[in-house]
XYZ file of C-alpha atoms in Angstrom:
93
model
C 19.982 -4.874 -11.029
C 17.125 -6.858 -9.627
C 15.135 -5.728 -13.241
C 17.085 -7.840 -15.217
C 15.525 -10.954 -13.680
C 12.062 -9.699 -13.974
C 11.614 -11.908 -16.888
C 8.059 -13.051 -16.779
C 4.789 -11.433 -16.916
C 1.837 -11.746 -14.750
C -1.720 -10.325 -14.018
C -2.208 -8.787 -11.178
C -5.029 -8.030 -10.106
C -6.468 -5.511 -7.315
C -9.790 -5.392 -5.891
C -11.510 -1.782 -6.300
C -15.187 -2.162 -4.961
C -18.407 -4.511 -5.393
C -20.754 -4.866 -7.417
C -24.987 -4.642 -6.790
C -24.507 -8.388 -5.863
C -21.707 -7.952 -3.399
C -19.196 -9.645 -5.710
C -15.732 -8.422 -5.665
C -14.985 -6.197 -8.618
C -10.990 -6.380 -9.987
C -8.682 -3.730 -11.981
C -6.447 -6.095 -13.619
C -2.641 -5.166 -14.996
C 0.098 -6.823 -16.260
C 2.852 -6.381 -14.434
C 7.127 -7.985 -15.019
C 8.123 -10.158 -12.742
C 9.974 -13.488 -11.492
C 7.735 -15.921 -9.906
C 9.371 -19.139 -8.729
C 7.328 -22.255 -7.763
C 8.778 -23.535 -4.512
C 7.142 -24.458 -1.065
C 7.605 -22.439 2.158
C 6.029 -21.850 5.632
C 5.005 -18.350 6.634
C 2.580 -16.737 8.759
C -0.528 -15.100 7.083
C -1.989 -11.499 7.979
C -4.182 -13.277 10.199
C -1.119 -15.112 12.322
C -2.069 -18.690 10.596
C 0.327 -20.828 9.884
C 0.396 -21.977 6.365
C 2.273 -23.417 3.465
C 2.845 -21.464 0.173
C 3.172 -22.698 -2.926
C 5.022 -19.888 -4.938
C 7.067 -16.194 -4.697
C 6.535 -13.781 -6.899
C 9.662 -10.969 -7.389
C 8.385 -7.862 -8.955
C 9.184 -3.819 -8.084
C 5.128 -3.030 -8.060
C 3.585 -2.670 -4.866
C 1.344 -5.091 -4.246
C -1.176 -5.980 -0.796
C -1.857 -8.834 1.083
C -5.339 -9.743 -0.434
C -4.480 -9.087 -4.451
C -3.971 -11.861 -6.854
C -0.905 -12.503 -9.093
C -2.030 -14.944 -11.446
C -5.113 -15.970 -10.007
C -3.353 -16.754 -6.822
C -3.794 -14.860 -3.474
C -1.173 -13.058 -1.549
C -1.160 -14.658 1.659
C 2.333 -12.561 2.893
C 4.881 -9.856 1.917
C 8.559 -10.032 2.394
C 10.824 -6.758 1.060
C 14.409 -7.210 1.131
C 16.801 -4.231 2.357
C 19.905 -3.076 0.740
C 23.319 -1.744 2.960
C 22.134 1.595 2.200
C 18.621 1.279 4.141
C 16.278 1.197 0.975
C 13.966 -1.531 -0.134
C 15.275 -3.391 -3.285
C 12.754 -5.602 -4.348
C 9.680 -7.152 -2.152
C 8.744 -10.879 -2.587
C 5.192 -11.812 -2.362
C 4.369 -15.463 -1.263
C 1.141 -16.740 -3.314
């Protein structure tokens, strides 16, 4: 059900490795989603406090650390259904 929202279409992007000058090296694909711009205070990976600025609602796994759109994900929220499966997982960039 959730797929017929996924509307949009973003980059994501997933780091793989460096390069010989210790820059981060990216594998980059689009992926459908439904990112919504909207503020809201979470705790990082690293138990920070901080504000973020959009979600991102896609079916595509996706890490703490990878960028949708040139943003960072900073946190990962899944939503269960009755049954005990995940249904979709919101990233917050």
């Amino acid at each position: 059900m959730l797929e017929n929202y996924l509307t949009m279409i973003a980059t994501h992007k997933v780091r793989i490795g460096e390069n010989d000058y210790n820059e981060p090296l990216f594998e980059e694909n689009q992926i459908k989603c439904r990112l919504v711009e909207k503020f809201k205070q979470v705790t990082n990976d690293k138990g920070d406090i901080v504000i973020t600025s959009s979600v991102i609602q896609c079916l595509e796994p996706i890490r703490v650390g990878d960028y949708i759109n040139n943003m960072k994900v900073i946190a990962v929220n899944s939503m269960t259904t009755l049954e005990g499966t995940i249904g979709y997982r919101g990233y917050l960039l």
